mmCIF file of C-alpha atoms and ligand atoms in Angstrom:
data_model
loop_
_atom_site.group_PDB
_atom_site.id
_atom_site.type_symbol
_atom_site.label_atom_id
_atom_site.label_comp_id
_atom_site.label_asym_id
_atom_site.label_seq_id
_atom_site.Cartn_x
_atom_site.Cartn_y
_atom_site.Cartn_z
ATOM 1 C CA UNK A 1 7.190 -13.380 6.848
ATOM 2 C CA UNK A 2 4.477 -13.601 4.293
ATOM 3 C CA UNK A 3 5.118 -14.739 0.758
ATOM 4 C CA UNK A 4 2.796 -13.349 -1.850
ATOM 5 C CA UNK A 5 2.157 -15.622 -4.780
ATOM 6 C CA UNK A 6 1.212 -13.316 -7.572
ATOM 7 C CA UNK A 7 1.768 -15.537 -10.576
ATOM 8 C CA UNK A 8 -1.262 -15.816 -12.765
ATOM 9 C CA UNK A 9 -3.097 -13.002 -11.035
ATOM 10 C CA UNK A 10 -3.608 -11.204 -14.317
ATOM 11 C CA UNK A 11 -6.876 -11.433 -16.095
ATOM 12 C CA UNK A 12 -9.252 -11.606 -13.149
ATOM 13 C CA UNK A 13 -10.703 -8.156 -13.520
ATOM 14 C CA UNK A 14 -13.612 -7.400 -15.747
ATOM 15 C CA UNK A 15 -16.106 -4.588 -15.901
ATOM 16 C CA UNK A 16 -19.149 -5.107 -13.779
ATOM 17 C CA UNK A 17 -22.281 -4.503 -15.793
ATOM 18 C CA UNK A 18 -23.454 -0.949 -15.333
ATOM 19 C CA UNK A 19 -20.246 0.107 -13.664
ATOM 20 C CA UNK A 20 -19.766 2.985 -16.030
ATOM 21 C CA UNK A 21 -23.207 4.215 -15.053
ATOM 22 C CA UNK A 22 -23.587 6.444 -11.998
ATOM 23 C CA UNK A 23 -22.500 4.466 -8.910
ATOM 24 C CA UNK A 24 -25.013 3.983 -6.126
ATOM 25 C CA UNK A 25 -24.713 5.910 -2.865
ATOM 26 C CA UNK A 26 -24.056 2.614 -1.065
ATOM 27 C CA UNK A 27 -21.149 1.851 -3.374
ATOM 28 C CA UNK A 28 -19.613 5.294 -2.814
ATOM 29 C CA UNK A 29 -20.025 4.964 0.946
ATOM 30 C CA UNK A 30 -18.333 1.588 0.968
ATOM 31 C CA UNK A 31 -15.556 2.790 -1.357
ATOM 32 C CA UNK A 32 -15.096 5.851 0.839
ATOM 33 C CA UNK A 33 -14.740 3.938 4.079
ATOM 34 C CA UNK A 34 -12.275 1.524 2.489
ATOM 35 C CA UNK A 35 -10.317 4.395 1.049
ATOM 36 C CA UNK A 36 -10.049 6.109 4.444
ATOM 37 C CA UNK A 37 -8.881 2.894 6.037
ATOM 38 C CA UNK A 38 -6.401 1.680 3.455
ATOM 39 C CA UNK A 39 -5.419 4.497 1.138
ATOM 40 C CA UNK A 40 -5.998 7.848 2.832
ATOM 41 C CA UNK A 41 -2.825 8.124 4.856
ATOM 42 C CA UNK A 42 -0.837 8.142 1.637
ATOM 43 C CA UNK A 43 -3.277 9.682 -0.819
ATOM 44 C CA UNK A 44 -5.171 11.973 1.583
ATOM 45 C CA UNK A 45 -8.727 11.479 2.843
ATOM 46 C CA UNK A 46 -10.217 13.067 -0.236
ATOM 47 C CA UNK A 47 -7.730 11.359 -2.615
ATOM 48 C CA UNK A 48 -6.182 14.806 -3.082
ATOM 49 C CA UNK A 49 -2.673 13.624 -2.282
ATOM 50 C CA UNK A 50 -0.725 13.167 0.940
ATOM 51 C CA UNK A 51 2.782 13.024 2.245
ATOM 52 C CA UNK A 52 3.541 9.776 0.483
ATOM 53 C CA UNK A 53 1.094 9.306 -2.355
ATOM 54 C CA UNK A 54 0.143 11.390 -5.358
ATOM 55 C CA UNK A 55 -3.037 13.401 -5.833
ATOM 56 C CA UNK A 56 -5.382 10.920 -7.503
ATOM 57 C CA UNK A 57 -7.867 13.591 -8.473
ATOM 58 C CA UNK A 58 -5.267 15.071 -10.845
ATOM 59 C CA UNK A 59 -3.775 11.787 -11.980
ATOM 60 C CA UNK A 60 -3.524 11.220 -15.717
ATOM 61 C CA UNK A 61 -4.070 7.506 -15.139
ATOM 62 C CA UNK A 62 -7.321 8.153 -13.267
ATOM 63 C CA UNK A 63 -8.425 10.600 -15.977
ATOM 64 C CA UNK A 64 -7.922 7.889 -18.593
ATOM 65 C CA UNK A 65 -9.554 5.161 -16.524
ATOM 66 C CA UNK A 66 -12.818 3.687 -17.703
ATOM 67 C CA UNK A 67 -14.644 1.668 -15.077
ATOM 68 C CA UNK A 68 -11.427 0.534 -13.413
ATOM 69 C CA UNK A 69 -9.471 -0.654 -16.450
ATOM 70 C CA UNK A 70 -6.418 1.410 -15.462
ATOM 71 C CA UNK A 71 -6.919 1.910 -11.722
ATOM 72 C CA UNK A 72 -7.811 -1.662 -10.717
ATOM 73 C CA UNK A 73 -4.501 -3.187 -11.897
ATOM 74 C CA UNK A 74 -2.591 -0.542 -9.922
ATOM 75 C CA UNK A 75 -4.555 -1.412 -6.765
ATOM 76 C CA UNK A 76 -4.074 -5.160 -7.276
ATOM 77 C CA UNK A 77 -0.399 -5.120 -8.229
ATOM 78 C CA UNK A 78 0.734 -1.944 -6.521
ATOM 79 C CA UNK A 79 4.047 -0.459 -7.535
ATOM 80 C CA UNK A 80 6.051 -1.892 -4.674
ATOM 81 C CA UNK A 81 9.322 -0.418 -5.846
ATOM 82 C CA UNK A 82 7.769 3.066 -5.703
ATOM 83 C CA UNK A 83 5.964 2.813 -2.395
ATOM 84 C CA UNK A 84 2.508 1.737 -3.558
ATOM 85 C CA UNK A 85 1.622 -1.595 -1.894
ATOM 86 C CA UNK A 86 -0.447 -4.261 -3.674
ATOM 87 C CA UNK A 87 -3.930 -4.917 -2.279
ATOM 88 C CA UNK A 88 -5.555 -8.319 -2.646
ATOM 89 C CA UNK A 89 -9.197 -7.240 -2.550
ATOM 90 C CA UNK A 90 -12.374 -8.759 -3.963
ATOM 91 C CA UNK A 91 -13.653 -7.239 -7.221
ATOM 92 C CA UNK A 92 -16.646 -5.639 -5.547
ATOM 93 C CA UNK A 93 -14.378 -3.722 -3.160
ATOM 94 C CA UNK A 94 -12.076 -2.629 -5.956
ATOM 95 C CA UNK A 95 -15.090 -1.442 -7.960
ATOM 96 C CA UNK A 96 -16.259 0.586 -4.949
ATOM 97 C CA UNK A 97 -12.796 2.151 -4.534
ATOM 98 C CA UNK A 98 -12.679 3.032 -8.223
ATOM 99 C CA UNK A 99 -16.119 4.636 -8.007
ATOM 100 C CA UNK A 100 -15.033 6.621 -4.951
ATOM 101 C CA UNK A 101 -11.857 7.876 -6.648
ATOM 102 C CA UNK A 102 -13.820 9.045 -9.690
ATOM 103 C CA UNK A 103 -16.345 10.738 -7.438
ATOM 104 C CA UNK A 104 -13.547 12.580 -5.571
ATOM 105 C CA UNK A 105 -12.080 13.648 -8.887
ATOM 106 C CA UNK A 106 -15.413 15.109 -9.981
ATOM 107 C CA UNK A 107 -15.789 16.890 -6.640
ATOM 108 C CA UNK A 108 -12.211 18.205 -6.656
ATOM 109 C CA UNK A 109 -12.646 19.569 -10.149
ATOM 110 C CA UNK A 110 -15.743 21.470 -9.063
ATOM 111 C CA UNK A 111 -13.926 23.047 -6.083
ATOM 112 C CA UNK A 112 -11.107 25.516 -5.850
ATOM 113 C CA UNK A 113 -8.266 24.934 -3.383
ATOM 114 C CA UNK A 114 -8.930 23.790 0.173
ATOM 115 C CA UNK A 115 -7.438 20.313 -0.118
ATOM 116 C CA UNK A 116 -6.996 18.319 3.015
ATOM 117 C CA UNK A 117 -4.417 15.593 3.459
ATOM 118 C CA UNK A 118 -3.378 13.592 6.484
ATOM 119 C CA UNK A 119 -4.171 15.472 9.679
ATOM 120 C CA UNK A 120 -1.031 15.899 11.783
ATOM 121 C CA UNK A 121 -3.020 16.900 14.889
ATOM 122 C CA UNK A 122 -4.515 13.385 14.861
ATOM 123 C CA UNK A 123 -1.088 11.956 15.675
ATOM 124 C CA UNK A 124 -1.035 13.140 19.285
ATOM 125 C CA UNK A 125 -4.311 11.786 20.601
ATOM 126 C CA UNK A 126 -3.515 8.157 21.464
ATOM 127 C CA UNK A 127 -2.957 6.224 24.662
ATOM 128 C CA UNK A 128 0.560 4.779 24.948
ATOM 129 C CA UNK A 129 -0.384 1.997 27.381
ATOM 130 C CA UNK A 130 -3.187 0.783 25.089
ATOM 131 C CA UNK A 131 -0.746 1.003 22.182
ATOM 132 C CA UNK A 132 1.762 -1.155 24.026
ATOM 133 C CA UNK A 133 -0.888 -3.774 24.685
ATOM 134 C CA UNK A 134 -1.930 -3.764 21.057
ATOM 135 C CA UNK A 135 1.721 -4.081 20.013
ATOM 136 C CA UNK A 136 2.325 -7.243 22.023
ATOM 137 C CA UNK A 137 -1.255 -8.542 21.836
ATOM 138 C CA UNK A 138 -3.843 -8.215 19.094
ATOM 139 C CA UNK A 139 -1.539 -6.399 16.659
ATOM 140 C CA UNK A 140 1.095 -9.172 16.845
ATOM 141 C CA UNK A 141 3.749 -6.548 16.094
ATOM 142 C CA UNK A 142 6.023 -8.192 18.660
ATOM 143 C CA UNK A 143 6.262 -11.319 16.483
ATOM 144 C CA UNK A 144 8.602 -9.310 14.218
ATOM 145 C CA UNK A 145 9.651 -6.266 16.261
ATOM 146 C CA UNK A 146 11.107 -5.540 19.659
ATOM 147 C CA UNK A 147 10.929 -2.188 21.505
ATOM 148 C CA UNK A 148 14.420 -2.835 22.886
ATOM 149 C CA UNK A 149 15.782 -4.277 19.629
ATOM 150 C CA UNK A 150 15.042 -3.068 16.098
ATOM 151 C CA UNK A 151 12.588 -0.381 17.219
ATOM 152 C CA UNK A 152 14.791 0.994 19.971
ATOM 153 C CA UNK A 153 15.080 4.740 19.407
ATOM 154 C CA UNK A 154 12.691 4.674 16.454
ATOM 155 C CA UNK A 155 11.003 7.867 17.678
ATOM 156 C CA UNK A 156 14.354 9.630 17.728
ATOM 157 C CA UNK A 157 15.075 8.637 14.144
ATOM 158 C CA UNK A 158 11.595 9.357 12.827
ATOM 159 C CA UNK A 159 9.176 12.002 13.974
ATOM 160 C CA UNK A 160 5.483 12.719 13.637
ATOM 161 C CA UNK A 161 4.060 11.942 10.257
ATOM 162 C CA UNK A 162 7.311 10.305 9.085
ATOM 163 C CA UNK A 163 7.033 7.810 11.923
ATOM 164 C CA UNK A 164 3.380 7.188 11.191
ATOM 165 C CA UNK A 165 4.038 6.615 7.484
ATOM 166 C CA UNK A 166 6.888 4.238 8.231
ATOM 167 C CA UNK A 167 4.805 2.362 10.785
ATOM 168 C CA UNK A 168 1.872 2.004 8.443
ATOM 169 C CA UNK A 169 3.876 1.106 5.377
ATOM 170 C CA UNK A 170 7.662 0.867 5.657
ATOM 171 C CA UNK A 171 9.431 2.282 2.629
ATOM 172 C CA UNK A 172 12.555 1.150 0.859
ATOM 173 C CA UNK A 173 12.410 -2.383 2.181
ATOM 174 C CA UNK A 174 13.893 -4.647 -0.435
ATOM 175 C CA UNK A 175 11.669 -7.509 -1.511
ATOM 176 C CA UNK A 176 13.046 -10.776 -2.846
ATOM 177 C CA UNK A 177 11.691 -12.543 -5.873
ATOM 178 C CA UNK A 178 12.170 -16.110 -7.032
ATOM 179 C CA UNK A 179 11.423 -16.754 -10.693
ATOM 180 C CA UNK A 180 10.957 -20.168 -12.262
ATOM 181 C CA UNK A 181 11.508 -20.104 -16.011
ATOM 182 C CA UNK A 182 9.568 -22.345 -18.403
ATOM 183 C CA UNK A 183 12.722 -24.508 -18.646
ATOM 184 C CA UNK A 184 12.470 -25.189 -14.915
ATOM 185 C CA UNK A 185 15.508 -23.078 -14.084
ATOM 186 C CA UNK A 186 15.029 -21.084 -10.874
ATOM 187 C CA UNK A 187 16.583 -17.679 -10.227
ATOM 188 C CA UNK A 188 16.312 -15.379 -7.276
ATOM 189 C CA UNK A 189 17.269 -11.826 -6.541
ATOM 190 C CA UNK A 190 16.004 -8.450 -5.462
ATOM 191 C CA UNK A 191 12.632 -7.383 -6.821
ATOM 192 C CA UNK A 192 13.394 -4.501 -9.169
ATOM 193 C CA UNK A 193 10.203 -4.069 -11.169
ATOM 194 C CA UNK A 194 6.702 -5.430 -11.042
ATOM 195 C CA UNK A 195 3.493 -4.634 -12.805
ATOM 196 C CA UNK A 196 0.792 -6.776 -14.319
ATOM 197 C CA UNK A 197 2.850 -7.511 -17.437
ATOM 198 C CA UNK A 198 6.447 -7.628 -16.343
ATOM 199 C CA UNK A 199 8.520 -8.988 -13.513
ATOM 200 C CA UNK A 200 12.064 -7.732 -13.086
ATOM 201 C CA UNK A 201 14.883 -8.560 -10.708
ATOM 202 C CA UNK A 202 18.429 -7.604 -9.985
ATOM 203 C CA UNK A 203 20.610 -10.658 -9.551
ATOM 204 C CA UNK A 204 23.573 -11.020 -7.210
ATOM 205 C CA UNK A 205 25.862 -9.314 -9.730
ATOM 206 C CA UNK A 206 23.371 -6.376 -9.871
ATOM 207 C CA UNK A 207 22.393 -7.270 -13.416
ATOM 208 C CA UNK A 208 18.802 -6.359 -14.302
ATOM 209 C CA UNK A 209 16.699 -9.105 -15.876
ATOM 210 C CA UNK A 210 13.005 -9.144 -16.685
ATOM 211 C CA UNK A 211 10.358 -11.467 -18.084
ATOM 212 C CA UNK A 212 6.751 -11.248 -19.243
ATOM 213 C CA UNK A 213 4.789 -12.028 -16.071
ATOM 214 C CA UNK A 214 2.611 -14.591 -17.843
ATOM 215 C CA UNK A 215 5.493 -16.687 -19.063
ATOM 216 C CA UNK A 216 7.174 -17.422 -15.759
ATOM 217 C CA UNK A 217 6.115 -18.468 -12.286
ATOM 218 C CA UNK A 218 7.256 -16.207 -9.524
ATOM 219 C CA UNK A 219 7.016 -15.712 -5.795
ATOM 220 C CA UNK A 220 7.638 -12.395 -4.141
ATOM 221 C CA UNK A 221 8.816 -12.437 -0.554
ATOM 222 C CA UNK A 222 8.171 -8.962 0.758
ATOM 223 C CA UNK A 223 8.584 -9.092 4.541
ATOM 224 C CA UNK A 224 7.170 -5.619 5.117
ATOM 225 C CA UNK A 225 4.087 -6.367 2.998
ATOM 226 C CA UNK A 226 2.371 -7.653 6.122
ATOM 227 C CA UNK A 227 1.941 -3.976 6.900
ATOM 228 C CA UNK A 228 -0.366 -3.572 3.908
ATOM 229 C CA UNK A 229 -2.523 -6.427 5.214
ATOM 230 C CA UNK A 230 -2.588 -4.814 8.659
ATOM 231 C CA UNK A 231 -4.095 -1.625 7.219
ATOM 232 C CA UNK A 232 -7.438 -3.331 6.857
ATOM 233 C CA UNK A 233 -7.408 -4.359 10.517
ATOM 234 C CA UNK A 234 -6.529 -1.189 12.401
ATOM 235 C CA UNK A 235 -9.190 1.041 13.850
ATOM 236 C CA UNK A 236 -8.392 4.759 14.063
ATOM 237 C CA UNK A 237 -7.896 4.278 17.816
ATOM 238 C CA UNK A 238 -5.393 1.433 17.242
ATOM 239 C CA UNK A 239 -3.308 3.695 15.006
ATOM 240 C CA UNK A 240 -3.384 6.599 17.451
ATOM 241 C CA UNK A 241 -2.516 4.337 20.385
ATOM 242 C CA UNK A 242 0.322 2.660 18.498
ATOM 243 C CA UNK A 243 1.691 6.066 17.551
ATOM 244 C CA UNK A 244 1.559 7.180 21.190
ATOM 245 C CA UNK A 245 3.420 4.019 22.197
ATOM 246 C CA UNK A 246 6.046 4.205 19.454
ATOM 247 C CA UNK A 247 6.727 7.808 20.427
ATOM 248 C CA UNK A 248 7.902 6.540 23.834
ATOM 249 C CA UNK A 249 10.647 4.485 22.114
ATOM 250 C CA UNK A 250 13.432 7.018 22.210
HETATM 251 C C1 LIG B 1 1.985 3.517 1.522
HETATM 252 C C2 LIG B 1 1.441 4.530 0.700
HETATM 253 C C3 LIG B 1 0.305 4.141 -0.250
HETATM 254 C C4 LIG B 1 -0.869 3.485 0.049
HETATM 255 C C5 LIG B 1 -1.315 2.906 1.385
HETATM 256 C C6 LIG B 1 -1.643 3.476 -1.170
HETATM 257 N N1 LIG B 1 -0.930 4.085 -2.173
HETATM 258 FE FE1 LIG B 1 -1.557 4.361 -4.080
HETATM 259 N N2 LIG B 1 0.264 5.136 -4.553
HETATM 260 C C7 LIG B 1 1.298 5.381 -3.674
HETATM 261 C C8 LIG B 1 2.429 5.931 -4.398
HETATM 262 C C9 LIG B 1 3.761 6.336 -3.789
HETATM 263 C C10 LIG B 1 2.035 5.992 -5.758
HETATM 264 C C11 LIG B 1 2.854 6.509 -6.921
HETATM 265 C C12 LIG B 1 3.657 5.373 -7.500
HETATM 266 C C13 LIG B 1 4.466 5.853 -8.691
HETATM 267 O O1 LIG B 1 5.161 6.858 -8.563
HETATM 268 O O2 LIG B 1 4.358 5.226 -9.728
HETATM 269 C C14 LIG B 1 0.666 5.486 -5.810
HETATM 270 C C15 LIG B 1 -0.067 5.399 -6.981
HETATM 271 C C16 LIG B 1 -1.416 5.065 -7.032
HETATM 272 C C17 LIG B 1 -2.222 5.121 -8.219
HETATM 273 C C18 LIG B 1 -1.722 5.487 -9.608
HETATM 274 C C19 LIG B 1 -1.715 6.974 -9.789
HETATM 275 C C20 LIG B 1 -1.043 7.406 -11.074
HETATM 276 O O3 LIG B 1 -1.315 8.528 -11.507
HETATM 277 O O4 LIG B 1 -0.225 6.665 -11.628
HETATM 278 C C21 LIG B 1 -3.491 4.759 -7.869
HETATM 279 C C22 LIG B 1 -4.715 4.688 -8.764
HETATM 280 C C23 LIG B 1 -3.473 4.466 -6.448
HETATM 281 N N3 LIG B 1 -2.193 4.669 -5.980
HETATM 282 C C24 LIG B 1 -4.562 4.063 -5.716
HETATM 283 C C25 LIG B 1 -4.493 3.625 -4.396
HETATM 284 C C26 LIG B 1 -5.599 3.037 -3.675
HETATM 285 C C27 LIG B 1 -6.999 2.872 -4.207
HETATM 286 C C28 LIG B 1 -5.123 2.693 -2.442
HETATM 287 C C29 LIG B 1 -5.855 1.990 -1.304
HETATM 288 C C30 LIG B 1 -6.449 0.698 -1.622
HETATM 289 C C31 LIG B 1 -3.733 3.100 -2.376
HETATM 290 N N4 LIG B 1 -3.389 3.653 -3.580
HETATM 291 C C32 LIG B 1 -2.910 2.946 -1.276
HETATM 292 C C33 LIG B 1 1.281 5.148 -2.321
HETATM 293 C C34 LIG B 1 0.261 4.493 -1.639
HETATM 294 C C1 LIG B 2 5.716 -10.225 9.670
HETATM 295 C C2 LIG B 2 6.591 -9.287 10.283
HETATM 296 C C3 LIG B 2 6.053 -7.932 10.702
HETATM 297 C C4 LIG B 2 4.958 -7.645 11.491
HETATM 298 C C5 LIG B 2 3.924 -8.597 12.072
HETATM 299 C C6 LIG B 2 4.962 -6.211 11.682
HETATM 300 N N1 LIG B 2 6.026 -5.653 11.024
HETATM 301 FE FE1 LIG B 2 6.638 -3.715 11.158
HETATM 302 N N2 LIG B 2 8.110 -4.097 9.811
HETATM 303 C C7 LIG B 2 8.434 -5.341 9.292
HETATM 304 C C8 LIG B 2 9.547 -5.194 8.383
HETATM 305 C C9 LIG B 2 10.229 -6.321 7.597
HETATM 306 C C10 LIG B 2 9.889 -3.832 8.390
HETATM 307 C C11 LIG B 2 11.018 -3.158 7.617
HETATM 308 C C12 LIG B 2 12.213 -3.157 8.487
HETATM 309 C C13 LIG B 2 13.372 -2.503 7.809
HETATM 310 O O1 LIG B 2 13.232 -1.394 7.297
HETATM 311 O O2 LIG B 2 14.431 -3.113 7.844
HETATM 312 C C14 LIG B 2 8.983 -3.175 9.328
HETATM 313 C C15 LIG B 2 9.045 -1.832 9.661
HETATM 314 C C16 LIG B 2 8.331 -1.246 10.688
HETATM 315 C C17 LIG B 2 8.567 0.086 11.216
HETATM 316 C C18 LIG B 2 9.623 1.063 10.729
HETATM 317 C C19 LIG B 2 10.899 0.766 11.461
HETATM 318 C C20 LIG B 2 12.017 1.646 11.047
HETATM 319 O O3 LIG B 2 13.086 1.523 11.676
HETATM 320 O O4 LIG B 2 11.900 2.445 10.107
HETATM 321 C C21 LIG B 2 7.671 0.289 12.225
HETATM 322 C C22 LIG B 2 7.537 1.538 13.089
HETATM 323 C C23 LIG B 2 6.869 -0.905 12.327
HETATM 324 N N3 LIG B 2 7.304 -1.813 11.384
HETATM 325 C C24 LIG B 2 5.842 -1.075 13.228
HETATM 326 C C25 LIG B 2 5.027 -2.202 13.239
HETATM 327 C C26 LIG B 2 3.833 -2.299 14.065
HETATM 328 C C27 LIG B 2 3.312 -1.207 14.979
HETATM 329 C C28 LIG B 2 3.303 -3.551 13.825
HETATM 330 C C29 LIG B 2 2.044 -4.162 14.401
HETATM 331 C C30 LIG B 2 0.808 -3.429 14.230
HETATM 332 C C31 LIG B 2 4.185 -4.223 12.880
HETATM 333 N N4 LIG B 2 5.201 -3.366 12.532
HETATM 334 C C32 LIG B 2 4.022 -5.524 12.438
HETATM 335 C C33 LIG B 2 7.822 -6.531 9.594
HETATM 336 C C34 LIG B 2 6.710 -6.669 10.400
#
């Protein structure tokens, strides 16, 4: 289980000089490869939207973004309660992602139709034995999961792209939050809302409470968030092999 300490994260982002100018080809290439690795399976390879994430090329927020002022906080904080994981990335990588998203938007606006999302045919090309080895070995999946325990029959419950989405970033997993008020009082409950300004929880009596994020200290314990960190580590082959292996768990 990984606890994310997010308190005080606000305020780190600032415009890089010249960022509003045309990004360099190197920056777009780096933003593009990061996007494919960490964002594409939800938002589509061209940011044009996927099974689980909105079309960023038509997003109002992206349209209003200047040099990352709107997009960067979404990447850093995510919207965990809506299926968008937070990404703790260095500023240079965020700037490259922002540049890539704007570039895709420009391209999409100059094209008609022909959007491409996640490719379902890709799901069937892995090697189950290699996936099994990755699961118990390098991927360390077996530290939390068991093919005969919690994942038994997973491929019967979830198929194809649904299984892949759930493997890459499990949805609807409740995160816990512990908030320490300025008075020193500590409260914990289910994470109900989180952005860069506000932290909200539902306490044991299901009452909603929220605070300005700057005025309290808080720790979010989101057990499935490790999946977001794993995204940066998988190769395409790892994902295909894992999918092949998981599909044997019926
Ligand atoms: C597991 C799926 C998933 C992944 C991975 C993911 N996102 Fe998202 N993203 C979402 C969802 C779902 C939303 C919509 C949340 C909502 O409804 O408010 C979203 C929203 C956004 C938005 C705001 C769009 C708007 O109009 O409000 C931006 C920008 C964004 N994502 C960028 C990224 C970037 C960049 C990455 C990779 C670093 C990424 N996302 C990875 C699922 C994902
Ligand atoms: C630190 C613990 C941890 C690690 C490591 C981890 N996961 Fe998970 N995983 C979770 C949690 C927590 C959930 C959400 C379970 C739930 O929905 O109750 C989850 C959900 C899943 C699901 C969806 C299960 C379902 O029933 O919907 C799949 C598939 C999955 N993980 C595969 C993997 C794979 C493959 C790896 C290794 C590459 C991995 N996980 C590594 C904690 C972990």
